[in-house]
Every structure is written in C-alpha cells, then in structure tokens.
Coordinates of N, CA and C in Angstrom, one line a residue:
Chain A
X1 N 119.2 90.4 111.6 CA 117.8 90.1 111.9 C 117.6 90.1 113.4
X2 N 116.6 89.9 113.7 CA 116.2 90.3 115.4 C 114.4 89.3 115.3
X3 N 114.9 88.7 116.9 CA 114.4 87.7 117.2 C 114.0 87.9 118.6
X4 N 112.3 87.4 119.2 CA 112.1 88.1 120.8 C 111.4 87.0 121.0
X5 N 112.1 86.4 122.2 CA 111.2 85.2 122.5 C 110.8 86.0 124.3
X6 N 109.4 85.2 124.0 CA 108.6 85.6 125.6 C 108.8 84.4 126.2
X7 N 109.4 84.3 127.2 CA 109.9 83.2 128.0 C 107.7 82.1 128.3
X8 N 107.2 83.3 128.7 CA 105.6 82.6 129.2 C 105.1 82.8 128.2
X9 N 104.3 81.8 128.0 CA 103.1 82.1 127.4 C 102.0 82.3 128.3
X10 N 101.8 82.3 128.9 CA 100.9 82.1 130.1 C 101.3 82.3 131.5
X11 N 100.6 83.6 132.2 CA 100.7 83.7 133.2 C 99.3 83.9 134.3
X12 N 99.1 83.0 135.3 CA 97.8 83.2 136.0 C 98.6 84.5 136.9
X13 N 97.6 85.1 137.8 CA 97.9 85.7 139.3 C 97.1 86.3 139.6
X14 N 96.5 86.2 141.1 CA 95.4 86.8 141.9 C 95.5 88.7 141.9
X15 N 94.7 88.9 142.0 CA 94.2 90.4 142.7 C 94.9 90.9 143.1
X16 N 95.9 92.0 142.9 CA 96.6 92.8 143.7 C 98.2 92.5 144.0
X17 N 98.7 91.1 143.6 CA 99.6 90.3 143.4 C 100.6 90.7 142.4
X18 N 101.8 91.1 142.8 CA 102.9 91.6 142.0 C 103.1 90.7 140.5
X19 N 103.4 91.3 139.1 CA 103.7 90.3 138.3 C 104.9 91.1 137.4
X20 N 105.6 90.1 137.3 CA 106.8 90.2 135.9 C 106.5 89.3 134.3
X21 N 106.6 90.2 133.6 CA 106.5 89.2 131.9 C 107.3 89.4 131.6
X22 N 108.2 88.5 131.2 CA 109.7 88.4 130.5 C 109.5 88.1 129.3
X23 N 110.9 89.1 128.8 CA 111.3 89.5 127.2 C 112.5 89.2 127.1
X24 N 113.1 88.4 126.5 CA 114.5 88.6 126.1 C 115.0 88.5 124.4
X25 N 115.3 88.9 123.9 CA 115.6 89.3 122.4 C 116.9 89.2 122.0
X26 N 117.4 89.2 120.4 CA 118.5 89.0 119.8 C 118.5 89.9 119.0
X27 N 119.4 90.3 118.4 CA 119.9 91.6 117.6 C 121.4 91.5 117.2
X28 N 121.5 91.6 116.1 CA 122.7 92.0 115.5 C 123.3 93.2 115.3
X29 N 122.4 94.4 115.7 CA 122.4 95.7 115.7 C 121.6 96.0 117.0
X30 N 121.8 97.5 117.6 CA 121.2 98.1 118.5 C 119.8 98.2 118.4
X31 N 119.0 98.1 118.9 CA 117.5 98.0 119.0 C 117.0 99.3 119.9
X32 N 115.4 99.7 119.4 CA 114.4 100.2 120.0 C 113.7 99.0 120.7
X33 N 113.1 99.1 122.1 CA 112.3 98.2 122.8 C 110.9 98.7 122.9
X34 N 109.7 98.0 122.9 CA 108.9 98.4 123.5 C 107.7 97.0 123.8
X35 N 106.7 97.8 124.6 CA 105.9 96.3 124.9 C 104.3 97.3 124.4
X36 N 103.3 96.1 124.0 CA 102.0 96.0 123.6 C 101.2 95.3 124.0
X37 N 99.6 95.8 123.9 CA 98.9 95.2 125.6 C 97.6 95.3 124.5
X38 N 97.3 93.9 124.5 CA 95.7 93.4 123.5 C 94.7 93.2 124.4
X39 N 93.8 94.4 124.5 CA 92.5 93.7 125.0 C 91.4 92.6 124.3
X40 N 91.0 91.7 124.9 CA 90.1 90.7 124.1 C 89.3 91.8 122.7
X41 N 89.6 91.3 121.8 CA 88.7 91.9 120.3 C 88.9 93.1 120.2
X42 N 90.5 93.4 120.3 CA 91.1 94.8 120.0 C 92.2 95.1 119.2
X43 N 92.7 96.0 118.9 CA 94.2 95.7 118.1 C 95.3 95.8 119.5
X44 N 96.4 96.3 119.0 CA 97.1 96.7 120.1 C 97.6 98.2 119.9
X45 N 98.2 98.1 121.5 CA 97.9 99.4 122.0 C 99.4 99.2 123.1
X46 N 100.0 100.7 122.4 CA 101.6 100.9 123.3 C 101.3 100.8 124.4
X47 N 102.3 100.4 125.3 CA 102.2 100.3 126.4 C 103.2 101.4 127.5
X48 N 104.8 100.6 126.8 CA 105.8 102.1 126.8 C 107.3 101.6 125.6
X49 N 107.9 102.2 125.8 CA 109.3 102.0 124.4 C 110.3 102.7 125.9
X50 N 111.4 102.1 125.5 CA 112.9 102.2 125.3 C 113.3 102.8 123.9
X51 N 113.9 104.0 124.0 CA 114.6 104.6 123.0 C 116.3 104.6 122.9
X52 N 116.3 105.2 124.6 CA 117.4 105.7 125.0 C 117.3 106.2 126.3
X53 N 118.5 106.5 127.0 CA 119.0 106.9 128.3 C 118.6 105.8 129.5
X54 N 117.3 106.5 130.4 CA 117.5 105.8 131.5 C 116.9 104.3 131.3
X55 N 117.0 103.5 131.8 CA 117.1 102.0 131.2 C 115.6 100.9 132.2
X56 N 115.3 102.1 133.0 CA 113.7 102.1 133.7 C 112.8 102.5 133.0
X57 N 112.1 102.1 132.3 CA 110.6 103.3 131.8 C 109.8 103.0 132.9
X58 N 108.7 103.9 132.6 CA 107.5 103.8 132.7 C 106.5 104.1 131.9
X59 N 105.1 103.0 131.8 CA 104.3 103.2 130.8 C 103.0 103.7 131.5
X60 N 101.7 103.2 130.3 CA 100.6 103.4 130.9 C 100.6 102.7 131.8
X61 N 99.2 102.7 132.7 CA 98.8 101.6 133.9 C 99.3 101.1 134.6
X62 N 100.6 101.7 135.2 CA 101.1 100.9 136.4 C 102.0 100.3 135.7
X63 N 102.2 100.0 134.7 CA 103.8 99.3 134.0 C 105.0 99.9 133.8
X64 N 105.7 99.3 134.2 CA 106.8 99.8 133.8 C 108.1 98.4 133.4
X65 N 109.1 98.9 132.7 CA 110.2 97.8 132.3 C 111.2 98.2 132.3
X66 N 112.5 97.3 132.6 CA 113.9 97.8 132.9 C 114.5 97.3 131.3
X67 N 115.4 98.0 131.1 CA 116.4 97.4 129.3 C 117.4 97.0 130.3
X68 N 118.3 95.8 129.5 CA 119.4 95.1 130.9 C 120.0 94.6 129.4
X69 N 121.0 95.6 128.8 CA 122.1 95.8 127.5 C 122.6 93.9 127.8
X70 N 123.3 93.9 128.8 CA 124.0 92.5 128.9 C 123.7 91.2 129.3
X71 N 121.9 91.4 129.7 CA 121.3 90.5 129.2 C 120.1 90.1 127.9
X72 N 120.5 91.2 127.5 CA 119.5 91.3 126.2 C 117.9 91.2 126.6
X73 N 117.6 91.6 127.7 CA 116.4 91.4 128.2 C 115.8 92.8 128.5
X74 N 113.9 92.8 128.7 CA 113.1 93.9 128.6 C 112.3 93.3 129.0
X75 N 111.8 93.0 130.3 CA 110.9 92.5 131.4 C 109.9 94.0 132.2
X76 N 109.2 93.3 131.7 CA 107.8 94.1 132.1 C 107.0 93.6 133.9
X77 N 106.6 94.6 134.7 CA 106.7 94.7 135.6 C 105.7 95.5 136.3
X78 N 104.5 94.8 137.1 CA 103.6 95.8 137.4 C 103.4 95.5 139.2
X79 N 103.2 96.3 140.0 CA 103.6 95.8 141.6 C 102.3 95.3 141.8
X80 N 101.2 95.6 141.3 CA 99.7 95.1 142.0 C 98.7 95.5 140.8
X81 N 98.2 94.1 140.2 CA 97.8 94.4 139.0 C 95.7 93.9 139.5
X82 N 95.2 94.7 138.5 CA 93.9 94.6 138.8 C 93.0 93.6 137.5
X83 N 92.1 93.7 137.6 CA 91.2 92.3 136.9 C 91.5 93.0 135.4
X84 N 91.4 94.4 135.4 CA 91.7 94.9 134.0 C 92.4 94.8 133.2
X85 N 93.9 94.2 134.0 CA 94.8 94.2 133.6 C 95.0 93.0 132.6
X86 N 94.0 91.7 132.6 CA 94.1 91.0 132.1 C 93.9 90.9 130.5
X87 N 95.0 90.3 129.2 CA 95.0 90.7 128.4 C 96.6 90.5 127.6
X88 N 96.4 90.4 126.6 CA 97.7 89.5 125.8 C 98.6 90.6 125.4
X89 N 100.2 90.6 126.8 CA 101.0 91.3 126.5 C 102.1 91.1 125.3
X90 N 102.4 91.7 124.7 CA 103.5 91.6 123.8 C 104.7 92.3 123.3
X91 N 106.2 91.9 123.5 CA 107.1 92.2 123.3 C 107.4 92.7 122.0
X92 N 108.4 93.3 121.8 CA 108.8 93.9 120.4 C 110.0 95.1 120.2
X93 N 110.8 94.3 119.3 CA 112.3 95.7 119.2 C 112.2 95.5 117.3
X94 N 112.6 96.8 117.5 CA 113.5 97.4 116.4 C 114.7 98.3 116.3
X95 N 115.1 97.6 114.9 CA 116.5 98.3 114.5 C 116.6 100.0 115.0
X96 N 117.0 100.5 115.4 CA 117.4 102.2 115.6 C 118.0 102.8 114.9
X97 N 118.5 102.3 114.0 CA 118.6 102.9 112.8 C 119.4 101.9 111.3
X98 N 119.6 102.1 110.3 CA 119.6 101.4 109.3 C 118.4 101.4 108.5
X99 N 118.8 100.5 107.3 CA 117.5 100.4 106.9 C 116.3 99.8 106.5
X100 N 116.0 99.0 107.5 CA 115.2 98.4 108.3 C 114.8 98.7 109.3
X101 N 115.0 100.2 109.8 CA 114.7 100.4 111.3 C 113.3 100.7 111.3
X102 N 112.1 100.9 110.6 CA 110.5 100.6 110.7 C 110.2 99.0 111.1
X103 N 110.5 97.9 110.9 CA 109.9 96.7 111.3 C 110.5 96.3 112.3
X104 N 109.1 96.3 113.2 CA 108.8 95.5 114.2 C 108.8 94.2 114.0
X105 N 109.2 93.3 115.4 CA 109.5 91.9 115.4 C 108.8 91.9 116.7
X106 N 108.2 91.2 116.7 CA 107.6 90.6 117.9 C 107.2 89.3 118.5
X107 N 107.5 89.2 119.7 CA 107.1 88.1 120.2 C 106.2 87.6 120.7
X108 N 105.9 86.2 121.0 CA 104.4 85.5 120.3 C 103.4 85.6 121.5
X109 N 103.8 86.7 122.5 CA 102.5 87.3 123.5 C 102.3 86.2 124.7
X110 N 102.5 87.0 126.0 CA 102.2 86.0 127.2 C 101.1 86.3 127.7
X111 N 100.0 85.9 127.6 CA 98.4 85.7 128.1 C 98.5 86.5 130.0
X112 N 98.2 87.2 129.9 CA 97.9 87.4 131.4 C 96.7 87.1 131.9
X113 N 96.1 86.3 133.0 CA 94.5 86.4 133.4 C 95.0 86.9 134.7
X114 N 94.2 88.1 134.9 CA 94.0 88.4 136.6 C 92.9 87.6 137.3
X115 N 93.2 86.6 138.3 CA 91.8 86.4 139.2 C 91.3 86.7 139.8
X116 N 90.4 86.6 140.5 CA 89.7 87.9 142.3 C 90.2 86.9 143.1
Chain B
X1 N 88.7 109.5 110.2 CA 88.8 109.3 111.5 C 90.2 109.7 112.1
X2 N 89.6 108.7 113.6 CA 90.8 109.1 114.6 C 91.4 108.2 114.7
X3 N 91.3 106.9 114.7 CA 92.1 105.8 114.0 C 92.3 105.3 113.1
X4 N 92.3 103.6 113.5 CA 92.9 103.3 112.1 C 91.8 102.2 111.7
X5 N 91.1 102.5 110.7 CA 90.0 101.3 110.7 C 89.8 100.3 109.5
X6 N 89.5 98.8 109.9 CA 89.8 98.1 108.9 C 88.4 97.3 108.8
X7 N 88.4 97.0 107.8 CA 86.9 96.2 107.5 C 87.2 94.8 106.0
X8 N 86.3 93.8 106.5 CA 85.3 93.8 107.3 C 86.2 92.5 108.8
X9 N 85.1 93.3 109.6 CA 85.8 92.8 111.3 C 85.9 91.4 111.0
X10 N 84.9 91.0 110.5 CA 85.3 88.9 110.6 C 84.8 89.0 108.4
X11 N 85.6 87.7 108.5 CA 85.4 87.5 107.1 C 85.2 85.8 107.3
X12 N 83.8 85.0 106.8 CA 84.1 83.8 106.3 C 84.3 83.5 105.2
X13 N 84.9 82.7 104.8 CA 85.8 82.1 103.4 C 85.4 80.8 103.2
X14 N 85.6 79.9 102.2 CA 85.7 79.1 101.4 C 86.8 78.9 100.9
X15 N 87.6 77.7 101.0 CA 89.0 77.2 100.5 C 88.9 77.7 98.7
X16 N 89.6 78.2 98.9 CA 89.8 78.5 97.0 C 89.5 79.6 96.9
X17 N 88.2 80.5 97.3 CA 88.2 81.8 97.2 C 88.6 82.9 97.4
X18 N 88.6 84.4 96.9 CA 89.7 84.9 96.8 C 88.8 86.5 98.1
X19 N 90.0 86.6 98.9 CA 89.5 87.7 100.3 C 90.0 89.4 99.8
X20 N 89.3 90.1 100.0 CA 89.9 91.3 100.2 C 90.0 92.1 101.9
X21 N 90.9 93.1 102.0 CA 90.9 93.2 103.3 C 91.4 94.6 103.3
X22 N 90.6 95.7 103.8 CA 90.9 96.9 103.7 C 91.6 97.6 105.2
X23 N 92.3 98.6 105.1 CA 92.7 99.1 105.6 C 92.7 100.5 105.3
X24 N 92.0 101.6 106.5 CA 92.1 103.2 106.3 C 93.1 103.6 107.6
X25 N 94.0 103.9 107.0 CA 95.1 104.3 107.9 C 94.7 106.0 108.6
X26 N 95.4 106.4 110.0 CA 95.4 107.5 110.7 C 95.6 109.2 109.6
X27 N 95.0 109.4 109.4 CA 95.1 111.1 108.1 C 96.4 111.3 108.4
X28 N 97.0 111.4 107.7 CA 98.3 112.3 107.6 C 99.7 110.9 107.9
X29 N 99.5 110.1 107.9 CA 100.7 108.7 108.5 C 101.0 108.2 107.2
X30 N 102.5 108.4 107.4 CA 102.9 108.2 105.9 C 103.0 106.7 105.5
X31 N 103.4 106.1 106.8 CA 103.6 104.3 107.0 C 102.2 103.5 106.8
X32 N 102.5 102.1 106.7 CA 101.5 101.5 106.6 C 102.1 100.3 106.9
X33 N 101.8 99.5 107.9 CA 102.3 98.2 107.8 C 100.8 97.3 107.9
X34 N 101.1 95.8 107.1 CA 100.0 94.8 107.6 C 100.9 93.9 108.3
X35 N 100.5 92.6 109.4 CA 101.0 92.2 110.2 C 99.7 91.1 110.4
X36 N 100.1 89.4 110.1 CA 99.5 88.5 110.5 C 99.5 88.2 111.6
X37 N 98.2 87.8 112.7 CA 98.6 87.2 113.7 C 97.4 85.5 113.7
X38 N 98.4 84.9 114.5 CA 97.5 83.0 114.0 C 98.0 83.0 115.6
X39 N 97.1 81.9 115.8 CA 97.0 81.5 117.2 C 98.7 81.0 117.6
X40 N 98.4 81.6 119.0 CA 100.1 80.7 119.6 C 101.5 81.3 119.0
X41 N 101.3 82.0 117.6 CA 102.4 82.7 116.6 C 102.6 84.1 116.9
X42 N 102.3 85.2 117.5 CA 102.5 86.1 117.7 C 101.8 86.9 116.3
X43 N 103.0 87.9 116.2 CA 102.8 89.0 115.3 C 103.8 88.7 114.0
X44 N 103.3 88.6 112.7 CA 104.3 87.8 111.6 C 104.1 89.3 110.7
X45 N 105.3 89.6 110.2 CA 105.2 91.2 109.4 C 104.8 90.8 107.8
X46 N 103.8 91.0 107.0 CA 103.6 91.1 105.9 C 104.1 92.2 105.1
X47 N 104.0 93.4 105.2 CA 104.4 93.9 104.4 C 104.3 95.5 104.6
X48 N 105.2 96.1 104.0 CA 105.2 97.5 104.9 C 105.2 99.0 103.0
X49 N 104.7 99.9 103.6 CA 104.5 101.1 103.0 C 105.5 102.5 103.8
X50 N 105.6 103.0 102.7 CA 105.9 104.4 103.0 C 106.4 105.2 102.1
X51 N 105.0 106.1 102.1 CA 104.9 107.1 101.2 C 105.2 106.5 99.8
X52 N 105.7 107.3 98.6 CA 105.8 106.9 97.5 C 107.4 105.9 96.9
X53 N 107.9 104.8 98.2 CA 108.6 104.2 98.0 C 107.9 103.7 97.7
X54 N 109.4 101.9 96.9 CA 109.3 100.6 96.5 C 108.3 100.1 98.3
X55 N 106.8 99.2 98.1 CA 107.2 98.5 99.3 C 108.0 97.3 100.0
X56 N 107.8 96.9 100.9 CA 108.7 95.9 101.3 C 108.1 94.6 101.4
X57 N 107.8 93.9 100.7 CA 107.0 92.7 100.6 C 107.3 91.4 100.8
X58 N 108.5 91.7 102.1 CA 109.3 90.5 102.1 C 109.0 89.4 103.0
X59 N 107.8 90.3 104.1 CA 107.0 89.1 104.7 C 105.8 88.4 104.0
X60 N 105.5 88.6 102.8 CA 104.1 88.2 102.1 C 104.6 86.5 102.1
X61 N 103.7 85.5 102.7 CA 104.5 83.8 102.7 C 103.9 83.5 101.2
X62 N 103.7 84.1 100.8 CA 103.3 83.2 99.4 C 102.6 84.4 97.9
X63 N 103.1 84.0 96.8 CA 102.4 84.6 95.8 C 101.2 84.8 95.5
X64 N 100.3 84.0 96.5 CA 98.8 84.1 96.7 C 98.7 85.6 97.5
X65 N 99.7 86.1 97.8 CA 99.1 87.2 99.2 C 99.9 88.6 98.2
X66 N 99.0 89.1 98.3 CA 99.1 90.7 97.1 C 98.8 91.8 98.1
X67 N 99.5 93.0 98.1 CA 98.4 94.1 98.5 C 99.4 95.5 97.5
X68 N 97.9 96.2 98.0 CA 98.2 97.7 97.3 C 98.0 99.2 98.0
X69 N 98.5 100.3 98.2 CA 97.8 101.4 98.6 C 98.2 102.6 97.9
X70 N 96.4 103.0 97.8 CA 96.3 103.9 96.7 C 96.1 105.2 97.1
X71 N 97.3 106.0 96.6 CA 97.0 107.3 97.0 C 97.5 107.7 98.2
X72 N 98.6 107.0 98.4 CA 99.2 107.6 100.1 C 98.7 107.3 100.9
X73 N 97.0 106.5 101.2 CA 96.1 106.5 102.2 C 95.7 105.0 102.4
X74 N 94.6 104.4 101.9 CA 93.8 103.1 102.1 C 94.7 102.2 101.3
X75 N 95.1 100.9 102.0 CA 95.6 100.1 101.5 C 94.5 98.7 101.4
X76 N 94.7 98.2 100.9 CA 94.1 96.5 100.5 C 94.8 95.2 100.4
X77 N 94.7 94.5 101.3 CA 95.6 93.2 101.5 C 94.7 91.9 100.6
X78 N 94.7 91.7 99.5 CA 94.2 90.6 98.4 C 95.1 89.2 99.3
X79 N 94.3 88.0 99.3 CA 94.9 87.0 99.6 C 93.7 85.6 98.2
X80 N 94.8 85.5 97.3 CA 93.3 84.8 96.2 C 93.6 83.3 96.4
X81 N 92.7 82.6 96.4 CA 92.8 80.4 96.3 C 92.9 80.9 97.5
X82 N 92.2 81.0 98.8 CA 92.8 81.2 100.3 C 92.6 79.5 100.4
X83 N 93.3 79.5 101.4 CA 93.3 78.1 102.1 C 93.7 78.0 104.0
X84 N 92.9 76.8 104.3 CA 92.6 76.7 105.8 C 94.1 77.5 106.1
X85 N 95.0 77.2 105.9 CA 96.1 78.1 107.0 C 96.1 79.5 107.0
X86 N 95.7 80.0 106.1 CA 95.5 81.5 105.8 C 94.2 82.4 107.0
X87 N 93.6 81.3 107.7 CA 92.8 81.6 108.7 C 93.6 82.6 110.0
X88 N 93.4 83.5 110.2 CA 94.0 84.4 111.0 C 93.6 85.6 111.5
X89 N 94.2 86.3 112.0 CA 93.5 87.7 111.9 C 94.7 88.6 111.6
X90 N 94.4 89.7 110.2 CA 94.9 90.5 109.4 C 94.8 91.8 110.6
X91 N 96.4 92.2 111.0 CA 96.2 93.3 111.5 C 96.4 94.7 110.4
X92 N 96.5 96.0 110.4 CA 96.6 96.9 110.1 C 97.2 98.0 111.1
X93 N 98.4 98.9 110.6 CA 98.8 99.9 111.7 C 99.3 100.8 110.5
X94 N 99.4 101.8 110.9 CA 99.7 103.2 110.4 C 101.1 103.9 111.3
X95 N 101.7 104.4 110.8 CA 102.7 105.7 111.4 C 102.9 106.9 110.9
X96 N 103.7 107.8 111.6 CA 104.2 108.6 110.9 C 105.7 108.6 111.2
X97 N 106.4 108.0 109.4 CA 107.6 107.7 109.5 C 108.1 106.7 110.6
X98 N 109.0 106.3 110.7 CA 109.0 105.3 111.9 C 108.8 105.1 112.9
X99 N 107.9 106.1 113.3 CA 107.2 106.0 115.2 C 106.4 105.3 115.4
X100 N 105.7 105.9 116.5 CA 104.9 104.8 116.9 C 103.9 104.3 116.4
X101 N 103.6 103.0 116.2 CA 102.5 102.5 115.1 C 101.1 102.7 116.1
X102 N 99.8 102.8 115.0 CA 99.0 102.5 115.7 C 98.3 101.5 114.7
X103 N 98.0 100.7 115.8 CA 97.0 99.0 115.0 C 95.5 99.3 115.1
X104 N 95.0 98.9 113.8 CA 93.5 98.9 114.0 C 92.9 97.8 115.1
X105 N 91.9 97.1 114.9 CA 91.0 95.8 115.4 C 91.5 95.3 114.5
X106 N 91.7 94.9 113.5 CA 92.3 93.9 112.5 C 90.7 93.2 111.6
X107 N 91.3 92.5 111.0 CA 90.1 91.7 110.2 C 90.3 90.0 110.7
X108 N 89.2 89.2 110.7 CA 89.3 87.7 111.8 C 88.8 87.2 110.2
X109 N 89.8 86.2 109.4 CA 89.6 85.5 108.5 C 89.2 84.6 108.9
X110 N 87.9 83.3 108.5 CA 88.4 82.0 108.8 C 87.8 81.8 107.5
X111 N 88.6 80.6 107.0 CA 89.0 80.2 105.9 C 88.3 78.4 105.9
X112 N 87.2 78.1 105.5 CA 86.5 76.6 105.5 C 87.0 75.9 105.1

C-alpha cells in the first residue's frame, strides 16, 4: 500500500515570493509521482508526473519538482508565484507496475493563498 | 464532449434518501475512477473501472454506496439511506488505461 502525507496544510506567501509544498510518501513498491492543482469550484488538473529518468521535472506554470529516491520525497517548487497561483495543491503516487498500478493515492492537499 | 462531465454540480439531500451521481467520461477512455473528497481529507478512492473487467470496489466505505457503468462509457455512483457524513464532493476522472486521469468538477452532496 502507499501512503502521501503533505507536511502543510496551509501555506500563506506574498507576490512574487519563492514557494516550496512538500510531499513525502511511503511505498512498498516503486512509484509513479505526480502533483495536482484545484482551482476554487474545479476538478483537478495535472500539474507534472515523475515517471522516470531525470529526477527534476517541470510542469505547467512555473512548477516544477525534484524525486529524492532516499528521501521518499516530491517537493514542489515555484521561484515567484503570482495571485493565480492560488489554489489547493495536491500530491499523489502510484504503483508503476503490478496490479494495482491505476490507483492513485493522494494526499490531503496544502492550500496555497497568494497575497499582493 | 471534451471532457469529463458530471451532473448534477450541487445535490441537496435529506438524511435517508437515496442520491444518484452521474458521470460521462472523456470518448474513447477505457478507465473510470470515482474518488471522494470531504473537507481537510484529501482524495479517498472509491472505486475504479476498466473496460469490460471485474471493478474494483474496494474503496466503496459502506454497502450503502453502489455504482455501475453502462456500456464502456457513463457511469453512476448510487449512495441509498445517505447520511450527514456522506456530505462531500463526488469526484469523477476518466483515462486511457493507466495514464493520465482527467477529473471532472465533481458533484457537491450535502446531505441534511
């Protein structure tokens, strides 16, 4: 089984102000990563996935996340984030293969508000 | 369509009565997952499709919570006697085979 806890629930930060949302996760097996981004009264919406190789993504809007194998972590990272940006990020891995590798597990979303 | 759309957007309920909750998945996506989300709880997996498999019903929390999809396409999430905890909002997402899901708006139960 596989388990993703988001260290925040809640993160404030001003205008243009660097931010990190931390992910760290459990797995008994190798995992797919990726992160999801809820705008107020929307579903969700990819943001970027870890499959394989380089262990940097990049996603839409300025995000991007590093995979860190020996910390079990997948921390999300944006250098100067704008009022848009605000909106309930969320974590999530899957098995990579077996047979269970379709379900998603996710973690219970860290609130971002951008302020001016 | 071009996504994935579920109806109806808000539902109010009455403790006891029984909800339906539709789901029209992406044309051609052979997956189908539903997925509760309740305040502060994240994303809780109810129950997953694909294609003309057994589904996987191993997130459903209770014998009150049923669903079905008919025809490879529109699925329906039945939840009957609902009760105040069952208040949530019913996501829906579609794939093809195990990629990338796409989630509708979901359906906003509240349950009286």
């Amino acid at each position: 089984a596989q388990s993703v806890t988001q260290l925040d629930s809640q993160v404030p930060v001003f205008e243009e102000a660097p931010v990190e949302l931390r992910c760290n996760y459990s797995s008994s097996v190798s995992v797919y990563l990726f992160w999801y981004v809820q705008y107020p009264n929307q579903g969700l919406q990819l943001l970027l996935k870890y499959l394989s190789g380089s262990t940097l993504v990049k996603g839409i809007n300025g995000f991007e996340a590093e995979f860190n194998k020996s910390q079990t972590s997948f921390h999300l990272r944006k250098p100067s984030v704008h009022i848009s940006d605000t909106a309930e990020y969320f974590c999530a891995v899957r098995p990579n293969s077996g047979g269970s590798n379709y379900k998603l597990t996710f973690g219970k979303g860290t609130l971002l508000t951008v302020n001016p | 369509g071009a996504g994935v759309s579920q109806s109806p957007s808000n539902k109010v309920t009455e403790k006891g009565k029984d909800v339906e909750l539709r789901c029209d998945p992406i044309s051609g996506h052979t997956a189908l997952y539903w997925y509760r989300q309740s305040l502060g709880q994240g994303l809780e997996f109810l129950i997953y499709f694909q294609g003309n498999s057994a589904p996987d019903k191993s997130g459903l929390p209770s014998d009150r919570f049923s669903a079905e999809r008919t025809g490879g396409s529109v699925s329906t999430l039945t939840i009957q006697r609902t009760q105040q905890e069952d208040s949530a909002v019913y996501l829906c997402a579609s794939s093809f085979g195990p990629g990338e899901l796409f989630f509708g708006e979901g359906s906003r139960l509240t349950v009286l």
